[in-house]
Coordinates of C-alpha atoms (C1' of nucleotides) and ligand atoms in Angstrom, one line a residue:
Chain A
M81 CA 11.3 -10.2 16.7
P82 CA 9.1 -7.1 15.6
Q83 CA 7.2 -9.0 12.8
K84 CA 6.1 -6.8 10.3
I85 CA 2.9 -5.3 10.7
S86 CA 0.3 -5.0 7.5
E87 CA -1.4 -2.1 6.9
N88 CA -4.0 -3.5 8.1
I89 CA -2.5 -2.9 12.0
Q90 CA -0.8 -0.2 11.6
D91 CA -4.3 1.6 11.3
Y92 CA -5.5 0.2 13.7
L93 CA -2.8 1.1 16.3
K94 CA -2.5 3.8 14.9
R95 CA -6.4 4.3 15.9
I96 CA -6.6 3.3 19.3
Y97 CA -3.1 5.7 20.1
E98 CA -5.0 8.5 19.4
F99 CA -8.4 7.1 21.3
T100 CA -6.1 6.5 24.5
L101 CA -4.7 9.9 24.6
S102 CA -6.0 11.2 27.0
G103 CA -5.6 8.0 29.0
G104 CA -8.7 5.6 29.6
R105 CA -8.7 2.1 26.8
A106 CA -10.5 2.2 23.8
S107 CA -13.8 0.2 23.1
T108 CA -14.2 -1.7 20.3
N109 CA -17.1 -0.3 19.2
Q110 CA -15.4 2.5 18.3
L111 CA -13.2 1.3 16.9
A112 CA -15.3 -0.2 14.6
Q113 CA -16.9 2.9 13.7
A114 CA -13.2 4.7 13.1
L115 CA -12.3 2.2 10.9
G116 CA -15.6 1.3 9.5
I117 CA -15.2 -2.0 10.0
S118 CA -17.7 -4.7 12.5
A119 CA -17.3 -4.5 15.7
A120 CA -16.9 -8.4 15.7
S121 CA -13.6 -7.7 13.4
V122 CA -12.5 -5.6 15.9
T123 CA -12.9 -7.9 19.0
N124 CA -11.2 -10.8 16.5
M125 CA -7.9 -8.3 15.7
V126 CA -7.4 -7.4 19.6
Q127 CA -7.5 -10.2 20.9
K128 CA -5.0 -11.3 17.8
L129 CA -2.6 -8.2 19.0
S130 CA -2.9 -8.4 22.6
K131 CA -1.5 -12.3 21.8
T132 CA 1.5 -11.5 20.0
E133 CA 5.6 -11.5 21.0
P134 CA 5.9 -9.1 22.2
P135 CA 2.1 -7.8 22.5
Y136 CA 0.8 -4.5 21.1
L137 CA -1.8 -4.3 23.0
T138 CA -3.5 -5.4 26.3
Y139 CA -7.0 -6.4 26.4
E140 CA -9.8 -7.2 29.6
K141 CA -13.3 -8.8 28.1
H142 CA -15.6 -6.0 28.0
Q143 CA -13.4 -3.2 28.9
G144 CA -11.8 -2.0 26.0
V145 CA -7.4 -1.6 25.0
K146 CA -4.7 -0.2 25.5
L147 CA -1.3 0.6 23.3
T148 CA 1.5 -1.6 25.2
A149 CA 4.8 0.6 25.0
F150 CA 5.6 -1.7 22.3
G151 CA 2.2 -0.6 20.3
Q152 CA 3.2 2.4 21.5
Q153 CA 6.1 3.3 19.7
A154 CA 4.3 1.2 16.5
A155 CA 1.9 3.7 16.5
L156 CA 4.0 6.8 16.4
K157 CA 5.9 5.6 13.7
I158 CA 3.1 5.1 11.5
I159 CA 1.8 8.9 12.7
R160 CA 5.0 10.3 12.4
R161 CA 5.1 9.3 8.9
H162 CA 1.5 10.7 8.6
R163 CA 1.8 14.4 9.9
L164 CA 5.4 14.1 7.8
I165 CA 3.6 13.7 4.4
E166 CA 1.0 15.8 5.5
I167 CA 3.5 19.3 5.8
Y168 CA 5.8 17.6 2.6
L169 CA 2.8 17.8 0.1
V170 CA 1.6 21.5 1.4
E171 CA 5.5 22.7 1.6
K172 CA 7.0 21.2 -1.4
L173 CA 3.5 19.9 -3.6
G174 CA 1.4 22.6 -3.3
Y175 CA -1.6 20.5 -1.7
T176 CA -3.9 22.4 0.1
W177 CA -4.9 21.8 4.1
D178 CA -7.7 19.8 3.6
E179 CA -6.5 17.9 1.1
V180 CA -3.9 16.4 3.2
H181 CA -5.1 13.6 5.3
A182 CA -6.8 11.2 2.6
E183 CA -3.5 11.3 0.7
A184 CA -1.2 10.5 4.2
E185 CA -3.5 7.7 5.3
I186 CA -2.6 5.9 2.3
L187 CA 1.3 6.9 1.4
E188 CA 1.9 6.7 5.3
H189 CA 2.0 3.2 4.7
A190 CA 3.8 3.2 1.7
M191 CA 7.1 5.1 2.9
S192 CA 10.5 3.6 3.9
S193 CA 12.8 4.6 6.5
L194 CA 14.4 6.9 3.9
L195 CA 12.0 8.0 2.3
E196 CA 11.1 9.2 6.1
K197 CA 14.2 10.3 6.6
R198 CA 14.7 13.1 3.1
I199 CA 11.2 14.5 3.3
D200 CA 12.1 15.4 7.1
A201 CA 15.3 16.3 5.9
A202 CA 14.3 18.3 3.1
L203 CA 11.6 20.3 5.2
D204 CA 14.3 20.9 7.9
H205 CA 13.2 18.3 10.7
P206 CA 9.4 20.3 11.2
K207 CA 7.4 19.8 13.9
F208 CA 4.0 20.6 13.2
D209 CA 2.0 19.5 11.1
P210 CA -0.3 21.7 8.9
H211 CA -3.2 21.0 11.3
G212 CA -1.4 22.0 14.3
D213 CA -0.2 18.5 15.4
P214 CA 2.9 18.0 16.5
I215 CA 5.4 15.7 14.5
P216 CA 7.2 12.8 17.0
D217 CA 10.7 13.2 16.7
I218 CA 12.9 10.4 14.9
N219 CA 13.4 9.0 17.9
L220 CA 9.6 8.8 18.4
E221 CA 9.5 11.6 21.5
I222 CA 6.6 14.1 20.9
P223 CA 6.5 17.3 23.0
E224 CA 3.6 17.9 25.5
I225 CA 2.2 20.8 24.8
E226 CA -0.3 23.0 26.7
Q227 CA -3.9 23.6 25.5
T228 CA -6.9 24.2 26.0
A229 CA -10.7 24.0 24.1
L230 CA -11.3 27.2 22.1
S231 CA -15.0 26.7 23.4
S232 CA -13.9 27.2 27.6
L233 CA -12.7 30.9 26.5
K234 CA -14.5 32.9 27.7
I235 CA -16.1 36.4 26.8
G236 CA -13.4 39.1 25.2
N237 CA -10.5 36.7 26.4
K238 CA -7.7 36.2 23.7
G239 CA -6.0 33.1 22.4
H240 CA -4.0 31.6 19.4
V241 CA -5.0 28.4 17.9
L242 CA -2.3 25.5 17.8
R243 CA -4.5 22.8 16.4
V244 CA -7.8 22.1 14.6
P245 CA -9.5 18.9 13.8
N246 CA -7.4 17.4 10.4
E247 CA -10.1 14.1 9.4
D248 CA -12.9 17.1 7.6
P249 CA -12.0 18.4 4.9
Q250 CA -14.7 21.0 4.9
V251 CA -14.2 22.0 8.1
L252 CA -11.0 22.7 7.1
R253 CA -12.4 25.0 4.3
Y254 CA -14.6 26.6 6.6
L255 CA -11.5 27.4 8.7
G256 CA -9.0 28.6 5.6
K257 CA -12.2 31.2 4.9
F258 CA -11.8 32.9 7.9
G259 CA -8.1 32.3 8.7
I260 CA -8.7 30.2 12.2
R261 CA -5.1 28.3 11.5
P262 CA -2.3 27.1 13.6
G263 CA -0.9 30.3 15.0
A264 CA -4.2 32.2 14.2
H265 CA -5.1 35.0 17.0
I266 CA -8.4 35.1 18.1
K267 CA -10.9 36.5 20.6
L268 CA -14.2 35.3 21.7
I269 CA -16.8 37.7 21.3
S270 CA -20.4 36.2 22.1
R271 CA -21.6 32.9 22.6
T272 CA -25.5 32.0 22.2
P273 CA -27.1 31.5 25.6
Y274 CA -29.0 27.9 24.8
D275 CA -26.5 26.5 22.1
Q276 CA -23.0 27.6 23.4
T277 CA -22.8 28.8 19.5
M278 CA -19.7 31.0 19.4
R279 CA -18.7 34.3 17.7
I280 CA -14.9 34.5 17.5
K281 CA -12.7 37.5 15.8
I282 CA -9.8 36.5 14.5
T283 CA -6.9 39.4 14.1
E284 CA -5.0 38.5 11.5
T285 CA -7.6 38.6 8.8
G286 CA -9.7 40.9 10.8
N287 CA -12.5 38.0 9.7
E288 CA -15.3 37.4 12.2
A289 CA -16.6 33.6 12.3
I290 CA -19.1 31.5 13.9
I291 CA -17.9 28.2 15.7
G292 CA -20.6 25.5 17.0
P293 CA -20.2 24.3 20.1
S294 CA -18.7 20.8 19.2
L295 CA -16.6 22.0 16.6
G296 CA -15.5 24.8 19.4
K297 CA -14.1 21.4 21.6
K298 CA -12.0 20.2 19.0
I299 CA -9.6 23.3 18.4
S300 CA -6.9 23.5 21.1
I301 CA -5.4 27.2 21.4
A302 CA -3.6 28.5 23.9
K303 CA -4.6 31.7 26.3
D304 CA -3.4 35.0 25.8
S305 CA -2.7 37.3 28.0
Chain B
M229 CA -17.3 -1.3 -14.4
P230 CA -13.8 -0.9 -14.3
Q231 CA -13.7 -2.4 -10.8
K232 CA -11.2 -1.1 -7.7
I233 CA -7.5 -3.0 -8.7
S234 CA -5.8 -4.5 -6.2
E235 CA -1.7 -3.4 -5.7
N236 CA -1.2 -7.8 -7.0
I237 CA -3.1 -7.3 -10.0
Q238 CA -1.1 -4.5 -10.9
D239 CA 2.1 -5.4 -10.4
Y240 CA 1.2 -8.7 -12.8
L241 CA -0.4 -6.5 -15.2
K242 CA 3.2 -4.8 -14.9
R243 CA 5.1 -7.6 -15.5
I244 CA 3.3 -8.9 -18.4
Y245 CA 3.6 -5.7 -19.8
E246 CA 6.7 -5.7 -19.2
F247 CA 7.4 -9.0 -20.9
T248 CA 5.2 -8.5 -24.0
L249 CA 6.3 -5.3 -24.9
S250 CA 8.4 -7.0 -28.4
G251 CA 5.9 -8.8 -29.2
G252 CA 4.4 -12.3 -28.1
R253 CA 3.1 -13.8 -25.0
A254 CA 3.9 -13.7 -21.3
S255 CA 4.3 -17.2 -19.9
T256 CA 3.3 -18.7 -16.7
N257 CA 6.7 -19.3 -15.5
Q258 CA 8.4 -16.4 -16.4
L259 CA 5.3 -14.5 -14.0
A260 CA 5.9 -16.5 -11.7
Q261 CA 10.0 -16.2 -11.2
A262 CA 9.4 -12.0 -11.9
L263 CA 6.3 -11.7 -9.4
G264 CA 8.3 -14.3 -6.3
I265 CA 5.3 -16.6 -6.3
S266 CA 4.6 -20.0 -7.8
A267 CA 3.8 -21.3 -11.0
A268 CA 0.4 -22.4 -10.2
S269 CA -0.7 -19.1 -8.4
V270 CA 0.5 -17.3 -11.8
T271 CA -2.2 -19.8 -13.7
N272 CA -4.8 -19.2 -11.2
M273 CA -4.4 -15.4 -11.0
V274 CA -4.0 -15.0 -15.2
Q275 CA -7.2 -17.0 -15.4
K276 CA -9.1 -15.0 -12.9
L277 CA -7.9 -11.4 -14.9
S278 CA -9.4 -13.5 -18.3
K279 CA -12.7 -14.0 -17.0
T280 CA -13.1 -10.1 -15.7
E281 CA -15.8 -8.2 -17.2
P282 CA -13.6 -6.4 -19.8
P283 CA -11.0 -8.4 -19.7
Y284 CA -7.4 -7.3 -18.8
L285 CA -5.5 -10.3 -20.5
T286 CA -6.1 -12.9 -23.2
Y287 CA -4.6 -16.6 -21.7
E288 CA -5.0 -19.5 -23.6
K289 CA -4.0 -22.4 -22.3
H290 CA 0.1 -23.5 -22.7
Q291 CA 0.1 -20.1 -24.5
G292 CA 0.4 -17.5 -22.0
V293 CA -1.1 -14.5 -22.1
K294 CA -1.1 -11.3 -23.7
L295 CA -2.9 -7.9 -22.2
T296 CA -6.0 -6.7 -23.8
A297 CA -6.1 -2.9 -24.8
F298 CA -8.2 -2.5 -21.3
G299 CA -5.2 -4.2 -19.4
Q300 CA -2.6 -2.3 -21.0
Q301 CA -4.4 1.0 -20.3
A302 CA -4.1 -0.1 -16.5
A303 CA -0.2 -0.9 -17.4
L304 CA 1.0 1.7 -18.4
K305 CA -1.1 3.9 -15.6
I306 CA 1.4 2.4 -13.5
I307 CA 4.3 2.4 -15.1
R308 CA 4.3 6.3 -15.5
R309 CA 2.9 6.6 -11.7
H310 CA 6.6 4.1 -11.5
R311 CA 8.4 6.2 -13.6
L312 CA 7.8 10.0 -12.6
I313 CA 8.1 8.7 -8.4
E314 CA 11.9 7.4 -10.1
I315 CA 12.3 10.8 -11.6
Y316 CA 11.1 12.7 -8.8
L317 CA 12.9 11.2 -5.9
V318 CA 16.5 11.5 -7.9
E319 CA 15.4 15.3 -8.6
K320 CA 13.7 16.6 -5.7
L321 CA 14.8 14.1 -2.5
G322 CA 18.3 14.0 -3.0
Y323 CA 18.2 9.8 -4.2
T324 CA 20.8 7.9 -6.5
W325 CA 19.5 6.3 -9.3
D326 CA 20.4 2.6 -7.8
E327 CA 18.1 3.2 -4.8
V328 CA 15.0 4.6 -6.9
H329 CA 13.2 1.6 -8.1
A330 CA 12.7 -0.5 -5.3
E331 CA 10.8 2.7 -3.4
A332 CA 8.9 2.9 -6.8
E333 CA 7.1 -0.3 -7.3
I334 CA 6.1 -0.1 -3.2
L335 CA 4.7 4.1 -3.9
E336 CA 3.2 3.3 -7.1
H337 CA 0.3 1.6 -5.8
A338 CA -0.2 4.2 -3.0
M339 CA -0.3 6.9 -5.8
S340 CA -4.0 9.6 -6.0
S341 CA -4.2 10.7 -9.4
L342 CA -4.2 14.6 -7.3
L343 CA 0.0 12.8 -6.2
E344 CA 0.6 11.7 -10.1
K345 CA -0.7 15.8 -11.7
R346 CA 1.4 17.6 -8.8
I347 CA 4.5 15.8 -9.3
D348 CA 3.9 15.4 -13.0
A349 CA 3.6 19.7 -12.9
A350 CA 6.6 20.3 -10.1
L351 CA 8.8 17.9 -12.4
D352 CA 7.4 19.9 -16.0
H353 CA 6.2 17.1 -17.7
P354 CA 9.5 14.7 -18.0
K355 CA 9.7 12.3 -20.6
F356 CA 12.4 10.0 -19.4
D357 CA 13.2 8.3 -16.1
P358 CA 16.4 7.7 -14.7
H359 CA 17.3 5.2 -16.1
G360 CA 16.0 6.1 -19.2
D361 CA 12.8 4.4 -19.5
P362 CA 10.1 6.5 -21.1
I363 CA 7.0 8.3 -18.9
P364 CA 3.6 7.0 -20.5
D365 CA 2.2 11.1 -20.7
I366 CA -0.9 11.5 -19.5
N367 CA -2.9 9.9 -21.9
L368 CA -0.4 6.9 -21.6
E369 CA 1.1 7.4 -25.1
I370 CA 4.6 6.4 -24.8
P371 CA 6.9 7.8 -27.6
E372 CA 8.4 4.8 -30.0
I373 CA 12.0 5.0 -29.4
E374 CA 14.7 3.7 -31.8
Q375 CA 17.2 1.9 -29.8
T376 CA 20.3 -1.1 -29.9
A377 CA 21.7 -3.1 -28.0
L378 CA 25.3 -1.9 -26.8
S379 CA 26.4 -5.6 -27.2
S380 CA 25.3 -5.0 -31.0
L381 CA 28.5 -2.0 -31.6
K382 CA 31.1 -3.0 -34.0
I383 CA 34.3 -2.0 -32.9
G384 CA 35.0 1.9 -33.0
N385 CA 31.6 2.9 -33.5
K386 CA 29.7 5.4 -31.7
G387 CA 26.4 5.6 -29.5
H388 CA 25.5 7.3 -26.7
V389 CA 23.6 5.3 -23.6
L390 CA 19.0 5.5 -24.2
R391 CA 18.0 3.2 -21.5
V392 CA 20.1 1.6 -18.7
P393 CA 18.4 -2.0 -17.0
N394 CA 17.0 -0.5 -13.8
E395 CA 16.2 -3.5 -11.2
D396 CA 19.7 -4.1 -10.2
P397 CA 21.3 -1.5 -7.1
Q398 CA 24.6 -3.3 -8.0
V399 CA 24.4 -3.1 -12.0
L400 CA 23.5 0.7 -11.7
R401 CA 26.0 1.6 -9.0
Y402 CA 28.7 0.3 -11.8
L403 CA 27.5 2.0 -14.7
G404 CA 27.2 5.0 -12.6
K405 CA 31.2 4.9 -11.9
F406 CA 31.8 5.0 -15.2
G407 CA 29.1 7.8 -16.1
I408 CA 27.6 5.0 -18.3
R409 CA 23.5 6.6 -17.8
P410 CA 21.6 8.6 -19.9
G411 CA 22.9 10.7 -23.1
A412 CA 26.4 10.0 -21.9
H413 CA 28.4 9.0 -25.4
I414 CA 30.3 5.9 -26.4
K415 CA 32.7 4.2 -28.6
L416 CA 33.2 0.3 -28.1
I417 CA 37.1 0.1 -27.9
S418 CA 37.6 -4.4 -28.0
R419 CA 35.2 -6.8 -27.6
T420 CA 37.1 -10.4 -26.7
P421 CA 36.6 -13.6 -28.6
Y422 CA 35.4 -16.1 -26.7
D423 CA 32.9 -14.7 -24.1
Q424 CA 32.1 -11.6 -25.9
T425 CA 33.5 -8.9 -23.2
M426 CA 33.5 -5.5 -24.6
R427 CA 35.9 -2.7 -23.2
I428 CA 34.0 0.8 -23.8
K429 CA 35.1 4.1 -23.4
I430 CA 32.8 7.2 -22.2
T431 CA 33.3 10.4 -24.2
E432 CA 32.3 12.4 -21.1
T433 CA 34.4 11.0 -18.0
G434 CA 37.8 9.7 -20.1
N435 CA 37.2 6.1 -18.3
E436 CA 36.9 2.7 -19.7
A437 CA 34.4 0.2 -18.5
I438 CA 34.2 -3.3 -19.3
I439 CA 31.0 -4.6 -19.9
G440 CA 29.8 -8.2 -20.2
P441 CA 27.3 -9.5 -22.8
S442 CA 24.4 -10.3 -21.1
L443 CA 24.7 -6.6 -19.9
G444 CA 25.7 -5.6 -23.3
K445 CA 22.6 -6.5 -24.1
K446 CA 20.0 -4.8 -21.9
I447 CA 21.9 -1.0 -22.3
S448 CA 20.1 0.0 -25.5
I449 CA 21.8 3.0 -27.0
A450 CA 21.4 5.0 -30.5
K451 CA 24.6 4.4 -33.1
D452 CA 26.3 7.8 -33.5
S453 CA 28.0 9.4 -36.9
Chain C
dA247 C1' 7.9 -40.8 -34.0
dT248 C1' 9.6 -41.5 -28.9
dC249 C1' 10.0 -40.0 -24.8
dA250 C1' 11.9 -37.7 -21.0
dA251 C1' 12.6 -33.4 -19.1
dA252 C1' 10.7 -28.9 -18.8
dA253 C1' 5.8 -26.3 -18.7
dA254 C1' 2.1 -25.4 -17.2
dT255 C1' -2.5 -27.0 -15.0
dT256 C1' -5.9 -29.2 -11.3
dA257 C1' -6.8 -30.1 -6.7
dG258 C1' -6.4 -29.4 -2.0
dG259 C1' -5.5 -26.1 1.6
dC260 C1' -4.0 -22.3 3.9
dT261 C1' -4.2 -17.8 6.4
dG262 C1' -5.9 -13.1 6.6
dA263 C1' -9.3 -10.0 7.8
dC264 C1' -13.4 -9.5 6.8
dC265 C1' -18.6 -10.0 7.2
dT266 C1' -23.8 -11.6 9.8
dA267 C1' -26.4 -13.7 13.2
dA268 C1' -26.5 -15.8 17.9
dA269 C1' -25.3 -15.3 22.5
dT270 C1' -23.5 -13.0 26.4
dT271 C1' -22.1 -9.5 29.4
dA272 C1' -22.5 -4.5 31.2
dT273 C1' -25.3 -0.6 32.0
dG274 C1' -28.5 2.6 33.5
dA275 C1' -33.0 4.1 34.2
dT276 C1' -36.6 3.1 36.4
Chain D
dA21 C1' -32.8 -4.9 42.8
dT22 C1' -34.9 -5.3 37.7
dC23 C1' -34.6 -5.7 33.3
dA24 C1' -34.3 -3.2 28.5
dT25 C1' -31.4 -2.1 26.1
dA26 C1' -26.3 -1.0 24.0
dA27 C1' -21.9 -3.2 23.9
dT28 C1' -19.3 -6.8 23.2
dT29 C1' -18.3 -11.5 21.7
dT30 C1' -18.3 -16.0 19.6
dA31 C1' -19.6 -19.4 16.0
dG32 C1' -19.7 -19.6 11.7
dG33 C1' -19.3 -18.4 7.5
dT34 C1' -16.6 -15.3 2.3
dC35 C1' -12.9 -13.8 -0.3
dA36 C1' -8.4 -13.1 -2.1
dG37 C1' -4.6 -14.2 -2.8
dC38 C1' -0.9 -17.2 -1.8
dC39 C1' 0.7 -22.4 -1.3
dT40 C1' 2.6 -28.0 -2.3
dA41 C1' 1.3 -32.3 -4.9
dA42 C1' -0.5 -34.6 -8.3
dT43 C1' -1.6 -34.6 -13.2
dT44 C1' -1.4 -33.5 -18.3
dT45 C1' 0.5 -30.8 -21.8
dT46 C1' 4.5 -29.3 -24.5
dT47 C1' 8.9 -29.4 -26.2
dG48 C1' 13.2 -31.4 -28.2
dA49 C1' 16.5 -34.3 -28.6
dT50 C1' 17.6 -38.7 -30.2
Ligands
MN713 MN1 -3.5 4.2 6.7
MN714 MN1 -3.0 16.1 10.3
MN715 MN1 4.8 -2.9 -7.2
MN716 MN1 13.5 2.8 -13.4

DNA sequence: ATCAAAAATTAGGCTGACCTAAATTATGAT
DNA sequence: ATCATAATTTAGGTCAGCCTAATTTTTGAT
């Protein structure tokens, strides 16, 4: 019997999913920091989640955790709701893309299957959230998309933006100011020698923007021609 | 300092508000039943809520509770959100009026001030929810409306519906089938002698409906001419 | 006025989810 | 290979919000 799953656990699973997207395992400290709680609490919880029937994750002492297929489905369900809410708020209620993440972080836990269906239908089954993250479909399938970090561009290369980091409203407002959003076409103008700061040109707006290397790693693009 | 208020407490305050609308105090058992918890738990909680600074309610042993002005504001805030959600779901997401109460009961706790503002604006500051209940305005003012119970009509009298009970989806579907909804014009055709069952005619649909006395007490109307 | 039944309260526990402090295990620089 | 430091786990709490059982208070029918 899939027991009812608390809001807290939903957030654990979502974080673990995100941290293990590129393979590997999520560490105790990583989760503690992301969830804003102590490492001891995380250890305690993941031990519990590894002993449910069926288990949500596999836990090996000192080796971190990894979701089971069961846990992954649970995570994807929340992620679908989170991203549907984000795009709904932008499309239908006039939110800006820097406002929606915090809101969705709460609403995702209060959303029924029915509301999920209605919102999905109202938006005509959207495929991406406002930050370019893919929305798992009704069967929780999520398309694999070929993507590169902005920071890996060579000078003079062109590309278009696929995905921007969605946590930090300040960053989103900064990016928005220059028109750096999913779909925007960009070209790498220059890179400073020591700290690797990039100057990029955005085709649509004609703007130039300065992007540091750590932010550059978090912006996903597809290379053009 | 108005401490952050848990979802549980929000539900306590809302129930107490409803039970004390017509003056008087809310009893321990009444609340226990409405909240689906034990009477002992209610006693415990209301004692706590009477000792906060400022207190949410006044508690007198064996005499039930009553909201303070402070508690009433807190209750009205949730009620505003509850009713805004209900009307939004009906107007914008194709919900039927029997589906929205359960949904709002959850979403009301997950709604931010910003979302409240946006939904209110999207609906152009609606005054009533789908069941005819008034929505407190942004300042939590709620209009006083003269209303009578349907069951108090005399044979041949006419009136129009102001408010229907919103908890029970089955009842709402039954009423909906005959067109008994806020605004509908009705006329009392007959009343059976012993159990007081009423037969009423709905002008808009031409339907006749059978309404028992306990349901009749929960439907509010205004008498016409 | 009496007293059984109903309502409410008190006492004592439980669970989920968190905490800090102490102990253990892993890691990486020398 | 050693060992200081970092990461993790264990031990022993707290707190909110619920429970049941026992007790006390109120109420209403006689
Ligand atoms: Mn969340
Ligand atoms: Mn997003
Ligand atoms: Mn509620
Ligand atoms: Mn309602």
